[in-house]
Coordinates of C-alpha atoms in Angstrom, one line a residue:
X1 CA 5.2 15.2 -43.7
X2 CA 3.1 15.5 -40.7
X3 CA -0.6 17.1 -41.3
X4 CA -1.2 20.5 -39.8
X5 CA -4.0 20.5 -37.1
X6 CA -6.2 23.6 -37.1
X7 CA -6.9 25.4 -34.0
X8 CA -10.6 24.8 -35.0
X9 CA -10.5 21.0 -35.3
X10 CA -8.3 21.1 -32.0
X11 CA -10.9 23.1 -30.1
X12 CA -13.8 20.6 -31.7
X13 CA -11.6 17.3 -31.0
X14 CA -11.4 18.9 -27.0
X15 CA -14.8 19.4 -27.1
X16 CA -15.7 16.4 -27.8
X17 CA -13.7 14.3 -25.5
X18 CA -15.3 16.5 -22.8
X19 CA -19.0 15.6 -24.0
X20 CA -18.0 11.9 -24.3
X21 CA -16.1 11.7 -20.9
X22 CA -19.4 13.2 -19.6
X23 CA -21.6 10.9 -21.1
X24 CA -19.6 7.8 -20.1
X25 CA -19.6 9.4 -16.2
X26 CA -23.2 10.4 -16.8
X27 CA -23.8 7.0 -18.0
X28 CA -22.3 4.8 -15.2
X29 CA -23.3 7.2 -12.5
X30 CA -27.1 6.7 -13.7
X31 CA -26.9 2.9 -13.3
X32 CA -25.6 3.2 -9.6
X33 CA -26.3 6.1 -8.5
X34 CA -29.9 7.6 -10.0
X35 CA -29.9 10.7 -11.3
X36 CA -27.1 13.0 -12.7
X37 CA -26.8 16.4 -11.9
X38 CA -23.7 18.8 -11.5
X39 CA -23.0 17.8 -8.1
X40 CA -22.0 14.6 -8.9
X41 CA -20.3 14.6 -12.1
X42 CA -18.0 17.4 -10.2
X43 CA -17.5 14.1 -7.4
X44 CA -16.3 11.7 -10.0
X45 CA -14.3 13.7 -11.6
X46 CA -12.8 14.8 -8.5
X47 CA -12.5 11.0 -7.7
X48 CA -11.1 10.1 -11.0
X49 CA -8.5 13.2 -10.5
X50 CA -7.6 11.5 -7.1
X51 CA -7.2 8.2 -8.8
X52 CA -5.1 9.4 -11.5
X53 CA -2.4 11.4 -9.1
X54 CA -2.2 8.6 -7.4
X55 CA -1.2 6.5 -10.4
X56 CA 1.1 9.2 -11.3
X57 CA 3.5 8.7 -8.3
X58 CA 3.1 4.9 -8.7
X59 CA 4.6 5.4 -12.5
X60 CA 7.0 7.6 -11.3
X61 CA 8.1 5.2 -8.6
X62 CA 8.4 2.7 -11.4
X63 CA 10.6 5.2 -13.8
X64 CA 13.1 6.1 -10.6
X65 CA 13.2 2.3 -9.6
X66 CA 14.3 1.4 -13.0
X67 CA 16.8 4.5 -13.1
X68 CA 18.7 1.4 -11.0
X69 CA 20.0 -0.6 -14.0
X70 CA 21.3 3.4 -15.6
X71 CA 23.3 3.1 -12.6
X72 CA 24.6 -0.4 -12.6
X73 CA 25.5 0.4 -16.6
X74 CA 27.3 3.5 -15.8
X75 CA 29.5 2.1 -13.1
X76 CA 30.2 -1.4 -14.7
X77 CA 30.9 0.0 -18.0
X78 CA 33.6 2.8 -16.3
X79 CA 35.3 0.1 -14.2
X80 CA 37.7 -2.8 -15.1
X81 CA 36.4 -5.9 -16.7
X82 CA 38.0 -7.9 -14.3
X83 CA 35.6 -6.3 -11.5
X84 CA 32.5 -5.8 -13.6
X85 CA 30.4 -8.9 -11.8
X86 CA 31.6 -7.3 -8.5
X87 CA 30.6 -3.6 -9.5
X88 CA 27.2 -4.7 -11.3
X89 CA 26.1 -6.9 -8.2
X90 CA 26.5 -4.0 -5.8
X91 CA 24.5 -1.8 -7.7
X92 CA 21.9 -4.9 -8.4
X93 CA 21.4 -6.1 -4.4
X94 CA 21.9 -2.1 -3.4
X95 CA 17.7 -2.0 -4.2
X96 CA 16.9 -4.8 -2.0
X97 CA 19.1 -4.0 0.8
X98 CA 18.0 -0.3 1.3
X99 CA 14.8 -1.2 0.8
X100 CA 14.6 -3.1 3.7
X101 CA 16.6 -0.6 5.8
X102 CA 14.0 1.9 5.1
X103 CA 11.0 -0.4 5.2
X104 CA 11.5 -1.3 9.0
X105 CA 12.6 1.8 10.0
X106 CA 13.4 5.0 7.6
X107 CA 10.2 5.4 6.1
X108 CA 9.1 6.1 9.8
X109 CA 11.9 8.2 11.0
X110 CA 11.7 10.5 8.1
X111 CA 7.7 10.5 7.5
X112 CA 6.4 9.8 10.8
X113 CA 5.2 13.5 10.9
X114 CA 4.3 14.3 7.3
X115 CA 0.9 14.7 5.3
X116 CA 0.2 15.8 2.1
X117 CA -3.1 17.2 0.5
X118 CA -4.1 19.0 -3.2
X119 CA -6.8 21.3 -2.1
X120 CA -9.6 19.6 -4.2
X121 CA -8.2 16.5 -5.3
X122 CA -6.0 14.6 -2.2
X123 CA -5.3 10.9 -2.7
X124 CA -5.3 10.0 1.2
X125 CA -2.3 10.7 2.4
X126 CA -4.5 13.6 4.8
X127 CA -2.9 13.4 8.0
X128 CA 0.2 12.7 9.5
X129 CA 1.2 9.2 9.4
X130 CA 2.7 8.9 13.1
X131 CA -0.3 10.5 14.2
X132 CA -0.4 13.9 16.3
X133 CA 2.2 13.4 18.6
X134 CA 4.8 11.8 16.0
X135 CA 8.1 13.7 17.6
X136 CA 10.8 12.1 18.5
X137 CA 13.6 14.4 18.5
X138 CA 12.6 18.2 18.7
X139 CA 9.7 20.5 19.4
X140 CA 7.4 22.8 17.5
X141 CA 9.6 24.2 14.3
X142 CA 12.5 22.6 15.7
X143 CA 12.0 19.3 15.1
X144 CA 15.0 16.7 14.3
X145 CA 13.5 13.3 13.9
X146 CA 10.1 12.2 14.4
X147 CA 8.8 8.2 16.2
X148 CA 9.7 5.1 14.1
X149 CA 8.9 1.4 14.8
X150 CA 9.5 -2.0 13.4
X151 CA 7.7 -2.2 9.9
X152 CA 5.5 0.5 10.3
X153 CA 4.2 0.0 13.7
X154 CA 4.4 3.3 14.8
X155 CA 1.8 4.3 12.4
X156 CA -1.7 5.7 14.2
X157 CA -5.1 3.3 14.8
X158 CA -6.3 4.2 11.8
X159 CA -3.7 2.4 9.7
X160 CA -2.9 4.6 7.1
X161 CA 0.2 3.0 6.6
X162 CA -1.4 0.1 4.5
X163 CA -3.4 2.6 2.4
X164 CA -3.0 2.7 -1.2
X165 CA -2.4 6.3 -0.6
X166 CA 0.5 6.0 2.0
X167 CA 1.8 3.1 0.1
X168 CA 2.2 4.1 -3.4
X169 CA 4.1 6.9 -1.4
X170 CA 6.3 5.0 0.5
X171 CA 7.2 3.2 -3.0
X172 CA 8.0 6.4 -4.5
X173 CA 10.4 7.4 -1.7
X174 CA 11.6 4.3 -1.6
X175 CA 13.2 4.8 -4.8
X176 CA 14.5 7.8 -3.8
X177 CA 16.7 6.4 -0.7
X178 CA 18.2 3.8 -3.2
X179 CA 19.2 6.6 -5.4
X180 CA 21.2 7.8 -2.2
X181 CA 22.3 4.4 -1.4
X182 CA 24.2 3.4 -5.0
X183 CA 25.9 6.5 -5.3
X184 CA 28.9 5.5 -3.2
X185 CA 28.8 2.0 -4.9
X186 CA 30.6 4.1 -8.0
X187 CA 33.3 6.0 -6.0
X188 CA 34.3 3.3 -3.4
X189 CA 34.5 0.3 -6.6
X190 CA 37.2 -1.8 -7.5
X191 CA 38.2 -1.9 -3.9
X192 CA 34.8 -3.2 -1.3
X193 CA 34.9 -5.8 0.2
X194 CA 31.1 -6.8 -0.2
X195 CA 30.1 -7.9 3.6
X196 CA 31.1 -3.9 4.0
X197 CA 29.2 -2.9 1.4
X198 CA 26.2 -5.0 2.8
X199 CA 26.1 -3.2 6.2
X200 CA 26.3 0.1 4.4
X201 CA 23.0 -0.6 2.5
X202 CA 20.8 -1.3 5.3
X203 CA 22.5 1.7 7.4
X204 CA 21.5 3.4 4.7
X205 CA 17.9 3.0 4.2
X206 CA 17.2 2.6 7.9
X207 CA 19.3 5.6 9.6
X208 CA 21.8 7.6 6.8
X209 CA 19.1 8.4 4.5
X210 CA 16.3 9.1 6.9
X211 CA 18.5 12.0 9.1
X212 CA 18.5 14.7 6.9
X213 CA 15.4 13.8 4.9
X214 CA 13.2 14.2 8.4
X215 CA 14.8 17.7 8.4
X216 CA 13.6 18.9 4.8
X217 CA 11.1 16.3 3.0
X218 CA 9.7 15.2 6.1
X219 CA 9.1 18.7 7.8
X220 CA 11.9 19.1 10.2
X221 CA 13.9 22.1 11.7
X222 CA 15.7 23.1 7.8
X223 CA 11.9 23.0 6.2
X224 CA 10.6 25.3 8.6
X225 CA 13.8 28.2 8.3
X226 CA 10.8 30.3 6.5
X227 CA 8.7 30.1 10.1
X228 CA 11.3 30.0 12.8
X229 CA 14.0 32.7 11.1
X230 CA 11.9 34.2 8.3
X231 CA 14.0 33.0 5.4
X232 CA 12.4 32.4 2.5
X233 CA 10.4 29.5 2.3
X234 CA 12.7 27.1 4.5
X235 CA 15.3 25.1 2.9
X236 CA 13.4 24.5 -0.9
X237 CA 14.8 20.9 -2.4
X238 CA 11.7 20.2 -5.3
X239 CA 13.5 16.7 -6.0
X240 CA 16.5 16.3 -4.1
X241 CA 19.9 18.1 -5.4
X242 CA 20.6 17.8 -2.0
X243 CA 18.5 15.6 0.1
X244 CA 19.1 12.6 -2.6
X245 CA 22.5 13.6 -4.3
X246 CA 24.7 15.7 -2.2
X247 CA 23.8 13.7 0.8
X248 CA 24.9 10.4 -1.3
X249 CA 27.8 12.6 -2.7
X250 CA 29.0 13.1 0.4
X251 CA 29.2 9.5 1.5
X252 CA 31.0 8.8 -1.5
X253 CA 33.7 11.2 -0.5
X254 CA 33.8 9.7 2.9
X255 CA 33.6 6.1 1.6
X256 CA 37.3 6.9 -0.9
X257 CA 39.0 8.7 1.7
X258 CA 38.5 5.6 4.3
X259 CA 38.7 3.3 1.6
X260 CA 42.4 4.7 0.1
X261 CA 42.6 5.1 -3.5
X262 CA 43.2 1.5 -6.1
X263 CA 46.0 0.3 -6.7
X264 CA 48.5 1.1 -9.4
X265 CA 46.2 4.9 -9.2
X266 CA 48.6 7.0 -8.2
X267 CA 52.2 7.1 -8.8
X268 CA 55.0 7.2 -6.1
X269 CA 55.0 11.0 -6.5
X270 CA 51.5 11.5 -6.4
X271 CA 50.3 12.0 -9.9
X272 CA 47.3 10.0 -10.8
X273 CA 47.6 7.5 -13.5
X274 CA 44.8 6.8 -16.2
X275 CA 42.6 3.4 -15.1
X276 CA 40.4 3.6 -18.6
X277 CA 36.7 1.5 -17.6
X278 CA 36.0 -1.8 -20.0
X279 CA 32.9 -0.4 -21.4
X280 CA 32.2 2.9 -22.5
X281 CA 29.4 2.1 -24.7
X282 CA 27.6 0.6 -21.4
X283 CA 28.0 3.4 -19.7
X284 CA 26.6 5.7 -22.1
X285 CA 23.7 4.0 -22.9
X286 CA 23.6 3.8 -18.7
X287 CA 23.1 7.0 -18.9
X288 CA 20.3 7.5 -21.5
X289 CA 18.1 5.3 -19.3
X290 CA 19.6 7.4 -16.0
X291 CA 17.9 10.3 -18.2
X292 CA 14.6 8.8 -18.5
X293 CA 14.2 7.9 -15.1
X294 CA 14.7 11.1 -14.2
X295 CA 11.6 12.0 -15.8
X296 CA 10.2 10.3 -13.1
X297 CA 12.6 11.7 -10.7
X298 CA 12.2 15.4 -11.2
X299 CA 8.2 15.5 -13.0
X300 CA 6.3 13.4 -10.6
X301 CA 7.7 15.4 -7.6
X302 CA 4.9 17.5 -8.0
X303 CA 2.7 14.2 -6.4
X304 CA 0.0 15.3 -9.0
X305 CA -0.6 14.8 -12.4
X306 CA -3.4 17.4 -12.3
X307 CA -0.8 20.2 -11.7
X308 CA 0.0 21.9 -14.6
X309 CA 3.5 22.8 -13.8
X310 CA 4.7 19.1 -14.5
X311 CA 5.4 20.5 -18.1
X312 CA 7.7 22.9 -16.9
X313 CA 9.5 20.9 -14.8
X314 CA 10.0 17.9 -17.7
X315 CA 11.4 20.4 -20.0
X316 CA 13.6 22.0 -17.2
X317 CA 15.1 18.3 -16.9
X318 CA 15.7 18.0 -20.5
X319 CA 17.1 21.7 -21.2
X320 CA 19.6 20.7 -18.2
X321 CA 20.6 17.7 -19.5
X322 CA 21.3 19.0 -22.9
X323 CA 23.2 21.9 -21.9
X324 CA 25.0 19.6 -19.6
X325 CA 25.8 17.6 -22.1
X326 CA 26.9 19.8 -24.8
X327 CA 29.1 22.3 -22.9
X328 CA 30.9 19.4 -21.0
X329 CA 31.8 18.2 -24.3
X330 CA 33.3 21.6 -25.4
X331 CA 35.2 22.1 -22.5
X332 CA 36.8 18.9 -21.9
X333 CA 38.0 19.0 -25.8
X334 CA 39.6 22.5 -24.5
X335 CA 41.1 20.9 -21.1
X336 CA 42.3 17.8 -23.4
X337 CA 42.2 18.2 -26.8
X338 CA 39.7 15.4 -27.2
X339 CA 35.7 15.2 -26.7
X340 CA 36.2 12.1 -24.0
X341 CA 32.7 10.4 -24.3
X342 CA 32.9 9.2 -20.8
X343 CA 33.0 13.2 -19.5
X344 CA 30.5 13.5 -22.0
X345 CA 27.8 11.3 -20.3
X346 CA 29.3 12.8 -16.7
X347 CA 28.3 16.4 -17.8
X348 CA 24.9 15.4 -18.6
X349 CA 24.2 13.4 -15.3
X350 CA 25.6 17.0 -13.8
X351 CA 23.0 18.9 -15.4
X352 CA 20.5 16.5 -14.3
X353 CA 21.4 16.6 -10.7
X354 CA 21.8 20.7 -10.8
X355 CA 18.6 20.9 -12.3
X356 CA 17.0 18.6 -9.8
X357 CA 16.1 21.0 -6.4
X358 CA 15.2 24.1 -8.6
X359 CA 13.4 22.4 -12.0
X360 CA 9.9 23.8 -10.9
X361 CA 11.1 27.1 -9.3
X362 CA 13.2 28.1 -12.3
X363 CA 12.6 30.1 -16.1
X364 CA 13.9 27.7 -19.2
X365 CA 16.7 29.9 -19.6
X366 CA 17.9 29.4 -16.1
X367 CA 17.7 25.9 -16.6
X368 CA 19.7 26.4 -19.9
X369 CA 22.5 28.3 -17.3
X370 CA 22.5 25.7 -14.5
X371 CA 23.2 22.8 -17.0
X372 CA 26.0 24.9 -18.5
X373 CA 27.7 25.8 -15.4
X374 CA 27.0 22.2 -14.1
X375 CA 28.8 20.6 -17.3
X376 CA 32.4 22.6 -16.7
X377 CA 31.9 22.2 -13.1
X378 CA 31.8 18.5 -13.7
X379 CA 35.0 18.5 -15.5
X380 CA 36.9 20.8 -12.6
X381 CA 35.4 19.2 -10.0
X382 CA 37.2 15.7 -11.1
X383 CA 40.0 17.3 -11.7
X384 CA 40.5 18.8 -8.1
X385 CA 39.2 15.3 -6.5
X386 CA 41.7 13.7 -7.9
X387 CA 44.7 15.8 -8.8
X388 CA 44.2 18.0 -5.6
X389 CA 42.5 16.0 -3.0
X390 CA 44.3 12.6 -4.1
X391 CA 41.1 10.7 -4.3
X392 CA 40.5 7.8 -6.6
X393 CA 36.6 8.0 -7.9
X394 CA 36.6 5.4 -10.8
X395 CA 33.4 7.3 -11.7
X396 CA 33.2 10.3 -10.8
X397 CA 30.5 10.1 -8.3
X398 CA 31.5 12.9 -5.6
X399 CA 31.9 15.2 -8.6
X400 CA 28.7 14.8 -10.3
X401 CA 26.3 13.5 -7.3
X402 CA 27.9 15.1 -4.7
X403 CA 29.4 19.0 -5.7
X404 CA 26.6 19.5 -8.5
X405 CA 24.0 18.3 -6.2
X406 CA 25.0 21.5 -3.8
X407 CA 25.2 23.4 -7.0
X408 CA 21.6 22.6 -7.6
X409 CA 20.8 23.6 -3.5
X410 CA 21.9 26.7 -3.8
X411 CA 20.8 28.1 -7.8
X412 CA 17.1 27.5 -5.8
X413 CA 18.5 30.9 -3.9
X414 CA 19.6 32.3 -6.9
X415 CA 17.1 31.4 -9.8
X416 CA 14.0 30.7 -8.3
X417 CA 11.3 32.9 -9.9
X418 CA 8.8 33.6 -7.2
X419 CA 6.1 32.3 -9.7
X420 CA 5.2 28.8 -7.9
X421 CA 5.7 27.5 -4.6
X422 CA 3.6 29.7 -2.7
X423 CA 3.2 28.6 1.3
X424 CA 6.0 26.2 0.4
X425 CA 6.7 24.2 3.6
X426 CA 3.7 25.3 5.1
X427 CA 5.4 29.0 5.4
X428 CA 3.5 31.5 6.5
X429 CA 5.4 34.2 7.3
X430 CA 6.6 34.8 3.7
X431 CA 3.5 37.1 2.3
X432 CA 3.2 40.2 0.3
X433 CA 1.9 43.1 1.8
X434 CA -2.1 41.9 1.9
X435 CA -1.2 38.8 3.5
X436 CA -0.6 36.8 0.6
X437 CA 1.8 34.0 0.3
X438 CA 4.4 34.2 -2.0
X439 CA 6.2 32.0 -4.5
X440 CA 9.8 30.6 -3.8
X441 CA 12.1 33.6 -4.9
X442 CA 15.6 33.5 -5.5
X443 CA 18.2 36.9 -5.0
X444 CA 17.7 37.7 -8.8
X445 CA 14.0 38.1 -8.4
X446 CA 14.3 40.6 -5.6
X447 CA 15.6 41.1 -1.9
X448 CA 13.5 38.8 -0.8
X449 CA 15.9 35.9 -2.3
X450 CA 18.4 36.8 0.4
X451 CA 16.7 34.8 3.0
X452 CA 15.7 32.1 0.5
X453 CA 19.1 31.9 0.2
X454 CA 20.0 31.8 3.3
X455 CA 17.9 28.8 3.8
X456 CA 19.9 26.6 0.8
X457 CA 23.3 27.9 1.8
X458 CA 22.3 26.9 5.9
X459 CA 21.1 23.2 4.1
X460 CA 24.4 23.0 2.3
X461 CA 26.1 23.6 5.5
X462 CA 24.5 20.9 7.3
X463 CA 25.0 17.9 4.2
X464 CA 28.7 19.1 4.1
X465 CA 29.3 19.0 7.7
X466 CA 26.6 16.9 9.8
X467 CA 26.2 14.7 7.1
X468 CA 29.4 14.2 5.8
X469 CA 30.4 13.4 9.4
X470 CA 28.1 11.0 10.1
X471 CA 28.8 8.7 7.1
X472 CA 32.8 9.2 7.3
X473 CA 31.8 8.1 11.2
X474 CA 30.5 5.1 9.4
X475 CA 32.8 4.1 7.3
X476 CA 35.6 4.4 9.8
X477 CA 33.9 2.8 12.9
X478 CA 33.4 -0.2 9.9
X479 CA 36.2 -0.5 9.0
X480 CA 38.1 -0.6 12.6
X481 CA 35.8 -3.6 13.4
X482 CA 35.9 -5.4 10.6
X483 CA 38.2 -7.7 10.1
X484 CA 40.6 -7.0 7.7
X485 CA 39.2 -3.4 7.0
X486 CA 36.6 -3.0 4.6
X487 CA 38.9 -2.9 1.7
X488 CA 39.3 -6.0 -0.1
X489 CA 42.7 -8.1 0.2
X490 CA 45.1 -6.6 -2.3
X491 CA 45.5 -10.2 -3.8
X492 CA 42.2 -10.1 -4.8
X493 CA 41.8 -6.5 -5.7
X494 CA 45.1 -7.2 -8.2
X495 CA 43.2 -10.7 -9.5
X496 CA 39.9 -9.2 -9.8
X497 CA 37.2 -9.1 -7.2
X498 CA 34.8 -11.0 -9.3
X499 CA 35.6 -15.0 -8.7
X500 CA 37.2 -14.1 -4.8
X501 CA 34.1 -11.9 -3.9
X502 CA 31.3 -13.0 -5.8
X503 CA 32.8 -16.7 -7.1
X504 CA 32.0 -15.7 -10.6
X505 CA 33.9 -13.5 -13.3
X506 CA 32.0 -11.5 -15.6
X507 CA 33.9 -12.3 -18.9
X508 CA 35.1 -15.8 -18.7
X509 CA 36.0 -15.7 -22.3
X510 CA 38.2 -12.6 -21.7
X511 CA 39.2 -12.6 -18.1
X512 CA 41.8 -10.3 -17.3
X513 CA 41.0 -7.7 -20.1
X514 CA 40.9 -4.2 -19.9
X515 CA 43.3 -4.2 -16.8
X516 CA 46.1 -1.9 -18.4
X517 CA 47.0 1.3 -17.4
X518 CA 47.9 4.5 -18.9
X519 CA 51.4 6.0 -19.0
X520 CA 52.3 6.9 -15.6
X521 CA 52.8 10.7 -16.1
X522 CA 49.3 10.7 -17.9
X523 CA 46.5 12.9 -16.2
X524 CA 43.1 11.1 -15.7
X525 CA 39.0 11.9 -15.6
X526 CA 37.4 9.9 -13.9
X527 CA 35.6 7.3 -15.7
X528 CA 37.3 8.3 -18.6
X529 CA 37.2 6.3 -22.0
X530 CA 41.2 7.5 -22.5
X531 CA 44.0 9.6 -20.8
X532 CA 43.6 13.1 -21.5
X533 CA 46.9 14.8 -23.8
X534 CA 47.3 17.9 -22.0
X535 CA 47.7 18.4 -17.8
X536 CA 45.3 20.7 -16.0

């Protein structure tokens, strides 16, 4: 039984960490720096708060980085065994490859124009890193891509790019992109050949990526809708619903429609057959680490451990993900009959990803609503794909990265509280009546939502058209120069891509396992652990 702490010895234990933690400054400052006074404790402990952000983002860097192997579980454990070395290496070298993409040039194209300061307690990162004249593309609020350079030349004489401050940034964005990059990995598997797949990691990190992030994160033309059409605060994204997921959702459905869907997926009249994955219990512990990264995802978005509203959005994430969770359960056992585990794990990645844009704008109970909606959603959403569209996701990637991520754009319209996220974007047209600026407010907090709105639906727009058309451009320019296509040999894809692609197999002990299939006039989720009893 755990003890009961008094609000007295609380209060006390506060007080006297405070005492201590002045002594100790007091202390150190007296040996270097002669007397104390109130001045410059306040400096140290302005410097320590400095310090500590920026340690923040480098953690959180760290939790989104490792997010990577929730990813490589996920997909592995939904697809065939007789893939799984194939499927895991993609998600393994996807790091390294849009890493570099974004390293020589993405970081510059989408940053080259951006600063960031906490009134009080900035890190460094004070001015824009491509200096004062860092457009490329664009003008004023209308700008569309700002100056990049080989490895970070284009940064100004002052060479802020190889600050710690600049740095520990550009690891935490980093992370970000390769989020972006291993979506399609999941909905394109089973099926790439990997020299494809190689291209599309660096034109990821060093072009894909990079377009529409320069236009939101980076303070392009969609950021500024507040200032140039008086909507809202511009286009509102706190963690990427859109920016990271939709925009990697979207190359996932351009990636299976160029791509065709595996073999033996659909019958000859159309109906898709059930392809169970090898490995349930891999992907669902994939996605218990995909939900502690996110921590890091979602929480230390707000660049600063000294902001308070980190606890709000932490527990946003969670109450997302365990609504996500739950209802997806419940309403897959009423589409099927059966709680499928691997729809399980897809509902709560939804409520993760709807959570995601709006988790610091948004009440608990809203948070609750959005990982509700996002677990059925989830479930439909895989449903149409496949049944409608005639697209083979083995993991349901477009449905979870790519339609919940716009989910997540636009419930910042409808949701958003008008309590934080005042001046957002650097927005200075949205103010009360004495001038001051106001919160990021969705329709259900007022008329003002309408242009905030506005904004996310105008963002939605672009990822779903622009977007979507660039990485379908991609994938089809690709795949009429390659060789062969960029689909694998249909030998191989048969055998396994494991010993033809990567010249290993993954279970030598049990090669060829896990390759059945389902009864041909048996409906499918994606990723799912069994064929569902009932049709849609």
């Amino acid at each position: 039984m755990r003890a009961a702490f008094a609000p007295r010895r609380l209060a006390a234990a506060v007080a006297a960490g405070v005492i201590l933690s002045v002594l100790f400054v007091g202390t150190a400052m007296a040996q270097d720096e002669g007397p104390v006074t109130v001045e410059t404790v306040s400096e140290h402990v302005v410097t320590l708060t400095q310090t500590t952000n920026l340690t923040w983002i480098v953690i959180g860097a760290a939790l989104v980085i490792f997010m990577q192997a929730g990813f490589a579980m996920v997909e592995t454990g939904f697809c065939r065994a007789k893939h799984a070395a194939h499927v895991v290496a993609t998600n393994f070298a996807i790091f390294g490859l849009g890493f570099v993409g974004f390293f020589l040039v993405g970081f510059g194209l989408m940053y080259g124009g951006y600063s960031y300061v906490l009134p009080g307690f900035d890190y460094g990162l004070d001015h824009a890193i491509g200096g004062s004249a860092a457009n490329l593309i664009g003008s004023g609020q209308w700008v569309f891509l700002w100056k990049g350079g080989f490895a970070g030349s284009f940064f100004d004489g002052d060479n802020l790019a190889f600050s710690g401050a600049a740095m520990a940034f550009f690891l935490y964005m980093v992370a970000f992109m390769d989020t972006t990059a291993t979506i399609p990995t999941g909905s394109m598997a089973e099926r790439w050949k990997w020299k494809s797949f190689v291209w599309w990691g660096l034109f990821c990190g060093a072009i894909y990526y990079p377009l529409f992030g320069a236009w939101t994160w980076g303070g392009g033309f969609l950021s500024q809708l507040g200032n140039s059409l008086h909507w809202g605060n511009g286009y509102v994204d706190f963690a990427g619903s859109g920016v990271v997921h939709a925009v990697g959702g979207v190359a996932a459905l351009a990636g299976a429609m160029v791509l065709g869907p595996r073999i033996g997926k659909f019958t000859k009249d159309g109906k898709p057959r059930g392809i169970p994955g090898h490995n349930i219990p891999m992907a669902m512990l994939g996605t218990f680490i995909l939900l502690f990264g996110w921590f890091g995802f979602n929480a230390a978005s707000t660049f600063a451990s000294s902001d308070p509203q980190i606890g709000i959005v932490a527990a946003n994430t969670a109450i997302a993900a365990a609504f996500g969770g739950v209802i997806s359960m419940f309403w897959i056992t009423r589409r099927t009959g059966k709680p499928d585990p691997a729809m399980m794990a897809n509902g709560m990645l939804a409520g993760l990803v709807a959570i995601t844009a709006p988790c610091a704008f948004v009440d608990p109970w809203a948070a609750a609503v959005i990982g509700a909606i996002a677990g059925v959603v989830v479930i439909e959403a895989v449903f149409f794909i496949e049944r409608r569209l005639k697209i083979d996701d083995p993991v349901g990637a477009i449905a979870v990265h790519g339609v919940n991520g716009l989910l997540g754009v636009l419930a910042v319209g409808i949701f958003a509280n008008g309590k934080y996220g005042a001046g957002w974007n650097l927005t200075t047209t949205f103010t009360d009546a004495e001038g001051t600026p106001k919160g990021v407010t969705g329709i259900l907090y007022g008329s003002d939502g309408w242009g905030q709105l506005a904004s996310q639906a105008l963002g939605a727009l672009v990822i779903c058209t622009v977007i979507f058309g660039v990485a379908y451009a991609f994938f089809k320019i690709q795949n009429a120069l390659t060789s062969g296509g960029i689909r694998s040999d249909e030998a191989d894809e048969i055998a396994g891509l494991d010993l033809p692609e990567m010249g290993v197999v993954a279970y030598p002990e049990f090669a060829g396992a896990g390759d059945s299939y389902s009864s041909p006039d048996a409906s499918v989720s994606a990723g799912s652990s069994r064929a569902p009893t009932s049709a849609g």
